[in-house]
Coordinates of C-alpha atoms and ligand atoms in Angstrom, one line a residue:
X3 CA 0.0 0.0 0.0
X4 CA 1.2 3.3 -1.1
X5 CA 0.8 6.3 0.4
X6 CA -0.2 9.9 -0.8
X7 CA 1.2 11.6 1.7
X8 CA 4.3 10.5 0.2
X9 CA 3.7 12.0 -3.1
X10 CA 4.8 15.4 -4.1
X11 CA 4.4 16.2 -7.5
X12 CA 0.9 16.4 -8.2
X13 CA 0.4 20.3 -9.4
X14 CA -2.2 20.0 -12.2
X15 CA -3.2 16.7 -11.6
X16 CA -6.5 15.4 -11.4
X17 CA -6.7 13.0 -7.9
X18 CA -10.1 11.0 -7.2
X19 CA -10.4 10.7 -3.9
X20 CA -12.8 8.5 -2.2
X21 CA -14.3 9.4 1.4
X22 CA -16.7 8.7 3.5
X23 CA -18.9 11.3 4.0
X24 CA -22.1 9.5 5.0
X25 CA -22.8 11.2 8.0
X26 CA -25.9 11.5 10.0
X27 CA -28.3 13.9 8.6
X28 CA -31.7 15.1 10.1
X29 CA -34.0 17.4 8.4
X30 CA -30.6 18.7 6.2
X31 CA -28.8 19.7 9.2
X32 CA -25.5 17.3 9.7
X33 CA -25.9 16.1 13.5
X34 CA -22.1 14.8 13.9
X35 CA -19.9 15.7 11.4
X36 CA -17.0 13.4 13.1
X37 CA -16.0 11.7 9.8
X38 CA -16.2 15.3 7.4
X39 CA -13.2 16.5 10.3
X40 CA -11.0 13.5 10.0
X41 CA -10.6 13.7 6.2
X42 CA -10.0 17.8 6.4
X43 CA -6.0 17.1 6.4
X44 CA -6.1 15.0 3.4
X45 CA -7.8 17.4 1.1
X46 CA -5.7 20.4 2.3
X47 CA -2.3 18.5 1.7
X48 CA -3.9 17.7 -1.9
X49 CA -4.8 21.5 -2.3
X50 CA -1.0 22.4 -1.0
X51 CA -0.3 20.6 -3.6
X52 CA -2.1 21.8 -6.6
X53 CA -4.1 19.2 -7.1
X54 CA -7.3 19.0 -8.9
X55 CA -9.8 17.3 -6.6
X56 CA -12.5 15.3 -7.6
X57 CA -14.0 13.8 -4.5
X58 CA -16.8 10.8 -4.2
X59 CA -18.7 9.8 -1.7
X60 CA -21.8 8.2 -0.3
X61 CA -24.6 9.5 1.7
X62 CA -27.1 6.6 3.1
X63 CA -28.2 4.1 1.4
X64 CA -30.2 5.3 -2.0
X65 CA -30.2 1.8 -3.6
X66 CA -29.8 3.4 -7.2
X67 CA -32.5 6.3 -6.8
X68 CA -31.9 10.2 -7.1
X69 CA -33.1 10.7 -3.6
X70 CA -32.9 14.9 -2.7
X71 CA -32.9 13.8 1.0
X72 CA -29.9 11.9 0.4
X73 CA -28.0 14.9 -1.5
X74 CA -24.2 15.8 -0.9
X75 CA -25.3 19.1 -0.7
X76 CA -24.9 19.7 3.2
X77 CA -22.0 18.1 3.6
X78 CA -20.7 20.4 0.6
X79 CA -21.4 23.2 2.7
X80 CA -19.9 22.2 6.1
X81 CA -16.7 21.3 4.5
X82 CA -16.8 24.7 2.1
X83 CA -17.0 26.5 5.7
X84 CA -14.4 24.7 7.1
X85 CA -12.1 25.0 4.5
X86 CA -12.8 28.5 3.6
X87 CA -12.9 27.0 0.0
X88 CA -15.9 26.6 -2.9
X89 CA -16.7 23.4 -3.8
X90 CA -18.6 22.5 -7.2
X91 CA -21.1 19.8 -6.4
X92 CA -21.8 18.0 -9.8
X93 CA -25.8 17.1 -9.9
X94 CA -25.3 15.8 -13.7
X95 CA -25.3 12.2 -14.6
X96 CA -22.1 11.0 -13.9
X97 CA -22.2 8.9 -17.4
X98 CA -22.1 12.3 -19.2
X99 CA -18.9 14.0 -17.4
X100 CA -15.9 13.6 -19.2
X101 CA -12.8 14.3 -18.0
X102 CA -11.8 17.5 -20.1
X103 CA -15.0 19.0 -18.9
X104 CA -13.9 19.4 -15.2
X105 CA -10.8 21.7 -16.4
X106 CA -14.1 24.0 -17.3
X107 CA -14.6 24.6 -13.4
X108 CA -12.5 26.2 -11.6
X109 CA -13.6 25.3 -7.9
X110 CA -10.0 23.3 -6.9
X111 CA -12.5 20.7 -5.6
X112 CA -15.5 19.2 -6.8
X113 CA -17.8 17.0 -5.5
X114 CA -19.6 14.1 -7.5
X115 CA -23.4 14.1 -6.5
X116 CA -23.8 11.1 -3.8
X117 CA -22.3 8.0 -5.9
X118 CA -24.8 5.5 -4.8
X119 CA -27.3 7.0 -6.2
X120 CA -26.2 4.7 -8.8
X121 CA -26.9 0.8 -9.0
X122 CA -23.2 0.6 -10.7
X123 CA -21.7 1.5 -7.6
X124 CA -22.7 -1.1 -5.4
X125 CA -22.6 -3.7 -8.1
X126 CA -19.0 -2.7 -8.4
X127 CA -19.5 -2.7 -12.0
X128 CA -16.3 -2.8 -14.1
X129 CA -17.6 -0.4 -16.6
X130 CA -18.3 1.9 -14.0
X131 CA -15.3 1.7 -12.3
X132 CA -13.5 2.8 -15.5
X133 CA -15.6 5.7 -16.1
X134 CA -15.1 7.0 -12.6
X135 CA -11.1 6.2 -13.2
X136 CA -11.2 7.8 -16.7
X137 CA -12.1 11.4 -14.6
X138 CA -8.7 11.4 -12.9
X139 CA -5.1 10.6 -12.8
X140 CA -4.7 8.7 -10.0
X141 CA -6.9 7.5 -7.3
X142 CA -7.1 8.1 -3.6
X143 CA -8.9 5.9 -0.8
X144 CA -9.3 8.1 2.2
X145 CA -12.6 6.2 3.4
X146 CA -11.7 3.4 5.9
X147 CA -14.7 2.9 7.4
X148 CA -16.6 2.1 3.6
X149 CA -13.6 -0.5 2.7
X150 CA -15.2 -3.1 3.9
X151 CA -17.3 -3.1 1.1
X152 CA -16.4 -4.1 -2.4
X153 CA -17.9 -1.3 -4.7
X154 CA -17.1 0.5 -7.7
X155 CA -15.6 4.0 -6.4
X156 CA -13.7 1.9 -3.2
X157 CA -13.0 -1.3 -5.0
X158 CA -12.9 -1.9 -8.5
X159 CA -11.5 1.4 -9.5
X160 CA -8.2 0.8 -8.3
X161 CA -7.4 -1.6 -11.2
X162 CA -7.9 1.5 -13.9
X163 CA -5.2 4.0 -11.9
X164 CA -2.2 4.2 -10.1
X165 CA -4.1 3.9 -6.2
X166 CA -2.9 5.4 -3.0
X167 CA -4.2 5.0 0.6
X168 CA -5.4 8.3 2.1
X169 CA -3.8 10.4 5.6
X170 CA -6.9 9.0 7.4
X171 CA -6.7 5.5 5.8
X172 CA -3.2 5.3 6.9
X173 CA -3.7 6.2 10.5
X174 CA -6.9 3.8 11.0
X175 CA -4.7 0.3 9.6
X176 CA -1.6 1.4 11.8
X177 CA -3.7 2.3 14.7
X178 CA -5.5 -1.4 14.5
X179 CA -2.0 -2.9 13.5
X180 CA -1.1 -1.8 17.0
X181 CA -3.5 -3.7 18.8
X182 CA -3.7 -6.9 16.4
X183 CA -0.3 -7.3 15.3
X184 CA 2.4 -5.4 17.2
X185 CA 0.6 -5.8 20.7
X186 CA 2.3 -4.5 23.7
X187 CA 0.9 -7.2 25.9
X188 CA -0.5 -6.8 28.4
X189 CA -4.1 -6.5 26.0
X190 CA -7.7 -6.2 27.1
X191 CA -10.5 -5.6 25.0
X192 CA -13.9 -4.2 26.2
X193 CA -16.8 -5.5 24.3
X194 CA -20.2 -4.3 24.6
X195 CA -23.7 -4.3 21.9
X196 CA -26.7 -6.5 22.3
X197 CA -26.1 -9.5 19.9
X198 CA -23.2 -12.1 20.2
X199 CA -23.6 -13.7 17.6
X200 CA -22.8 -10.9 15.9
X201 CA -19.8 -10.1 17.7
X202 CA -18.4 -13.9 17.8
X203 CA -16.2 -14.2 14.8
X204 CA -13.9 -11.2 16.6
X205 CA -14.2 -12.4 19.9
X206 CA -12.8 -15.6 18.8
X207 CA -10.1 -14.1 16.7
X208 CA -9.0 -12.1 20.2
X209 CA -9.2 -15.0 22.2
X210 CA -5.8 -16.1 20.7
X211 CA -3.8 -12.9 21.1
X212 CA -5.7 -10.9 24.1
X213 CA -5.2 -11.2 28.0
X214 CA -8.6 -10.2 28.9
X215 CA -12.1 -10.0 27.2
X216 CA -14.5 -8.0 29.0
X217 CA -18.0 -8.7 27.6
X218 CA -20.4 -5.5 28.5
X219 CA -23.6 -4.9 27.0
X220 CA -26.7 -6.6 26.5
X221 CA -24.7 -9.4 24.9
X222 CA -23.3 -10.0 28.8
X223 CA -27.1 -11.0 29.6
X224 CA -26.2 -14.1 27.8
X225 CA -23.6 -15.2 29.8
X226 CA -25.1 -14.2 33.3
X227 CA -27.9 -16.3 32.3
X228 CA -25.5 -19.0 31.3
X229 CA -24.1 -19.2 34.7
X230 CA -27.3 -20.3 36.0
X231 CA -29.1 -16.8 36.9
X232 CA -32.3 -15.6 36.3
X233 CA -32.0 -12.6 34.0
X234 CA -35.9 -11.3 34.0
X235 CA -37.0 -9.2 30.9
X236 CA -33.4 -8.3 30.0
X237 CA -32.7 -8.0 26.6
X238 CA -31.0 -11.3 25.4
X239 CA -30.2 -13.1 22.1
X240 CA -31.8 -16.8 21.5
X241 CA -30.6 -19.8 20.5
X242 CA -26.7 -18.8 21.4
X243 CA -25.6 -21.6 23.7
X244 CA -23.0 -23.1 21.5
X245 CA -21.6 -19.8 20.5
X246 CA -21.4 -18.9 24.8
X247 CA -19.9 -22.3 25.3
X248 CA -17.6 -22.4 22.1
X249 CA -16.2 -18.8 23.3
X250 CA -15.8 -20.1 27.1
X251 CA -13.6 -23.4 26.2
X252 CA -12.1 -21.7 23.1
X253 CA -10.3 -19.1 26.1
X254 CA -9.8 -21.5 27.9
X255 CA -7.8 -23.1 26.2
X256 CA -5.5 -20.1 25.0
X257 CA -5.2 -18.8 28.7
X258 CA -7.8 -15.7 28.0
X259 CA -9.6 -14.3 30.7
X260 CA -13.4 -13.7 30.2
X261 CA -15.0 -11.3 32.5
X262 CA -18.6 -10.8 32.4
X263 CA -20.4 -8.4 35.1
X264 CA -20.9 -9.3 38.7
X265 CA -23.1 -7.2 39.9
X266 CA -25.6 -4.8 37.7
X267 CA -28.2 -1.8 37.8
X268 CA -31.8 -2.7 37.1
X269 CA -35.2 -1.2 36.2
X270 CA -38.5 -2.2 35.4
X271 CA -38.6 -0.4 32.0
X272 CA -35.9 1.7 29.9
X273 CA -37.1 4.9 31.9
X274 CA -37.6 3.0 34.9
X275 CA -36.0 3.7 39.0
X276 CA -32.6 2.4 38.6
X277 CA -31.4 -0.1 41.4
X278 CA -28.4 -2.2 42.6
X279 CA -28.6 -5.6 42.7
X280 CA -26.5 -8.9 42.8
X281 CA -26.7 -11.1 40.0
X282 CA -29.3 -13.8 42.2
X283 CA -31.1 -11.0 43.3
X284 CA -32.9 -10.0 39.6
X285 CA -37.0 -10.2 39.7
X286 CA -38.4 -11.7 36.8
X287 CA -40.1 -8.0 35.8
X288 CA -36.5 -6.5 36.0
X289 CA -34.2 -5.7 33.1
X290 CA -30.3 -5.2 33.0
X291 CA -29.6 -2.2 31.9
X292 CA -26.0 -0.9 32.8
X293 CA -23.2 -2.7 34.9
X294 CA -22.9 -2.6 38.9
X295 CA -20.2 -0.9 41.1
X296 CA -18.4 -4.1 41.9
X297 CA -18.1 -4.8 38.2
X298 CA -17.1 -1.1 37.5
X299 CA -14.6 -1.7 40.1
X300 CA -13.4 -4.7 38.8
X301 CA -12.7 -3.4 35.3
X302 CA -11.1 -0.1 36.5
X303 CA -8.5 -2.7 37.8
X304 CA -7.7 -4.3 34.7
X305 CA -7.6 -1.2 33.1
X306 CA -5.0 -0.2 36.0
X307 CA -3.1 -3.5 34.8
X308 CA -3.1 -3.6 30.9
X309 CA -0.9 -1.8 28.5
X310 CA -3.4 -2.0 25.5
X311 CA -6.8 -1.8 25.0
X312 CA -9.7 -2.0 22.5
X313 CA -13.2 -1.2 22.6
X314 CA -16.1 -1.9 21.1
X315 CA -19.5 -1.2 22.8
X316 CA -21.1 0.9 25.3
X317 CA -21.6 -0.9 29.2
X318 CA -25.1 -0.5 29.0
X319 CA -28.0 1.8 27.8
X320 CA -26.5 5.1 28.0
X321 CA -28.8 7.0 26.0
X322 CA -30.6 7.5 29.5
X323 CA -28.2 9.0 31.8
X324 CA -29.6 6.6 34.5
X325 CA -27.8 3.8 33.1
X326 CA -25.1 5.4 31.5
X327 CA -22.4 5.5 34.7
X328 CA -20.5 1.9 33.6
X329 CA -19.6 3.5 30.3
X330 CA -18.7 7.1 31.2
X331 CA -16.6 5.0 34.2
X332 CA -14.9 3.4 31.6
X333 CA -14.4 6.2 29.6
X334 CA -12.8 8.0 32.6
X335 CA -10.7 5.4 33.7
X336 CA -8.7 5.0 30.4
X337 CA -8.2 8.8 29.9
X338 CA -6.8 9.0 33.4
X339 CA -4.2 5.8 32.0
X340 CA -3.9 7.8 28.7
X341 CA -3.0 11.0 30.6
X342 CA -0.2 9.1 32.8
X343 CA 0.7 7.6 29.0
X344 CA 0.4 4.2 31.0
X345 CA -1.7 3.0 28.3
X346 CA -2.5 2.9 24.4
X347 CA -5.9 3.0 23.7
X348 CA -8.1 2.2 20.6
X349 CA -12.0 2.9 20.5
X350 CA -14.5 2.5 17.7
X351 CA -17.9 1.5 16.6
X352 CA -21.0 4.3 16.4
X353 CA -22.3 3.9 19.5
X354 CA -19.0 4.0 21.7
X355 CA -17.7 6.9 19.4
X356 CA -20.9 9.1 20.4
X357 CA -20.5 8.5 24.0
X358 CA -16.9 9.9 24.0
X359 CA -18.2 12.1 21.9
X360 CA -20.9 13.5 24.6
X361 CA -18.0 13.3 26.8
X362 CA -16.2 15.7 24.6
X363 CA -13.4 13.2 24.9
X364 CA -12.3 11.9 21.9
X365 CA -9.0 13.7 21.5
X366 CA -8.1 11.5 25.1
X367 CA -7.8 8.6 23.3
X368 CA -4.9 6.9 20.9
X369 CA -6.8 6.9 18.4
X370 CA -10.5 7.2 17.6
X371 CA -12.0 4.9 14.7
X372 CA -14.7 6.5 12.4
X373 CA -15.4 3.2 11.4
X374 CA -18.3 1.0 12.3
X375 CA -18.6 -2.3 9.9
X376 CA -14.9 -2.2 8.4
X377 CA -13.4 -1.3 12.1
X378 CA -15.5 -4.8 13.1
X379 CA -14.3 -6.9 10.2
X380 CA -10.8 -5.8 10.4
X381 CA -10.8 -6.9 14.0
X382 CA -12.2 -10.2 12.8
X383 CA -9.3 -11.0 10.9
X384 CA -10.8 -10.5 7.5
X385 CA -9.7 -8.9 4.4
X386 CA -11.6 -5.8 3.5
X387 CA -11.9 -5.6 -0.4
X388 CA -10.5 -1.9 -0.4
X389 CA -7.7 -2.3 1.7
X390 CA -6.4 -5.4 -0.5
X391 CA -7.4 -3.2 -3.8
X392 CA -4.3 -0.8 -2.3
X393 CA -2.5 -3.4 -2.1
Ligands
3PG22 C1 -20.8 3.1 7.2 O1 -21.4 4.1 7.6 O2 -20.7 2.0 7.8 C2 -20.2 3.3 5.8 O3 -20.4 4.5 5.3 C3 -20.7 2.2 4.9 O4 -22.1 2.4 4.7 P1 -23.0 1.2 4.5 O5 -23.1 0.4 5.8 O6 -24.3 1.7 4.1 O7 -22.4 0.3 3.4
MG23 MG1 -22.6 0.5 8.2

């Protein structure tokens, strides 16, 4: 994998740079623009450089449909503000654009009209692909968190043009090199969500190379219930006892410690009375809805003890504040280790990044993934089809 950073001779040249501006929209208003701020660096170093810009993106998921909702136009603005720089957004068919055309702009950066929008892209249709690589000379991937997907404008489009990784790119692979491949041991990951299942392949692929696995989350209810308790109305998966029991001998037998909560905080509903209680002491009209003290405790001590860590997964259901105290405890405890630089740190997934977010402490950690699906396949060990087109 090449590197753009690395380049410095591209004055007059036309650069097609992939990112992933799918950000959350409501009503037209952008309500995190996290992933438009990471990818801010990359297109000033290709403005320093005199570069022709011609960025593509995706905004939702348009299935092949001009949908206005689902315009580019927003996210045009927030990063024409930012960069004190106007952007051409191009509404016409991208079939129609040829390449000479663009020289008749001159905006340094324009912006292709959301690419899914057409069927080609997700189809990663070759034909496609080489129109969108006959618009540039070479071709940038500055969009991590969509390479996990094998499309036209991330995938196939490498084979047409000379391809480089992008600033952002480059920093999301070494940051999850760090804590898959050059471990400093030892490594804990926190693990949180509601399904298991959906969670397994990575747990597994940890189990081998981690210290501690600390399973948080709705997916914990699982194992408490595994262990013989009564869990109540908790949210809980079915059918998942092989998976629980595959994951229990599996660390066993590579000397990985599992720790599930011990104690927890309760309700009746989601905007219920919150309340202590032991794991034997759950009513059946109860639900789990954040982790205990003792289990806060007991995590704050592994932290205290580990040199890396990963997570992935709130403690509990934070979007009440009742039952948001395991995560922000968390939270704290490895920016206090970050501060003393006792530790290295790696978060990711949507959910965990808007708690930090809320916390306003996302510049506290290592490194802050803006990747949801690719951050979780990586982590699984598998090849993502736009990281092995760089390649
Ligand atoms: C994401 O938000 O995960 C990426 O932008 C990819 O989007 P997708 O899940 O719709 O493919
Ligand atoms: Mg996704």
């Amino acid at each position: 994998m090449q590197s753009v950073s690395k380049l410095t001779n591209l004055q007059g040249k036309k650069v097609i740079l992939r990112l992933d501006l799918n950000v959350p929209l409501n009503n037209g208003e952008i309500t995190d623009t996290t992933r438009i701020d990471k990818v801010l660096p990359t297109i000033e170093f290709l403005l320093e450089q005199n570069s022709k810009i011609i960025i593509l993106s995706h905004v939702g998921r348009p299935k092949g449909k001009v949908i206005k909702d689902l315009s580019l136009k927003p996210i045009q603005k927030d990063i024409e503000k930012k960069l004190n720089e106007k952007i051409k957004l191009i509404e016409q068919n991208i079939y129609e654009i040829k390449k000479d055309m663009l020289d008749n702009f001159n905006e340094k950066i324009l912006l292709i009209e959301n690419i899914r929008f057409y069927l080609d892209e997700e189809k990663n249709d070759t034909n496609f692909a080489k129109h969108l690589a006959s618009l540039g000379d070479i071709y940038v991937n500055d969009a991590f968190s969509c390479s996990h997907r094998a499309h036209a404008s991330v995938c196939e489009i490498s084979k047409f043009l000379q391809s480089f990784s992008g600033l952002q790119l480059d920093l999301e692979i070494s940051a999850l090199k760090k804590i898959t491949s050059s471990i400093t041991k030892p490594v804990t990951c926190i693990i949180g969500g509601s399904k298991i299942s959906t969670k397994i392949n990575i747990i597994k692929n940890l189990i081998s190379k981690f210290d501690n696995i600390i399973i948080v989350g709705a997916m914990a209810n699982n194992l408490i219930e595994h262990n013989g308790y009564n869990i109540g109305k908790s949210l809980k998966e079915e059918n998942v006892n092989s998976i629980v029991n595959d994951i229990l001998s599996y660390s066993k037998e590579k000397n990985c410690n599992i720790i599930f909560p011990e104690d927890v905080i309760v309700a009746n509903n989601l905007n219920g009375q919150p309340k202590i209680k032991e794991l034997n002491q759950i009513k059946l009209d109860e639900m789990i809805l954040d982790i205990g003290p003792k289990t806060i405790e007991s995590i704050c001590n592994i932290i205290d003890n580990t040199n890396t860590i990963l997570w992935n997964g709130p403690a509990g259901y934070f979007e009440n504040p009742n039952f948001a105290n395991g995560s922000t405890a968390i939270a704290k405890k490895i920016v206090e280790k970050n501060k003393e630089d006792k530790i290295y740190s790696v978060v990711g997934g949507g959910d965990t990044v808007s708690l930090i977010n809320s916390l306003n402490a996302v510049k506290e950690f290592n490194f802050v993934s803006t990747a949801g699906g690719a951050f979780l396949e990586y982590l699984e060990g598998k090849d993502l089809p736009g990281i092995s087109a760089l390649n």
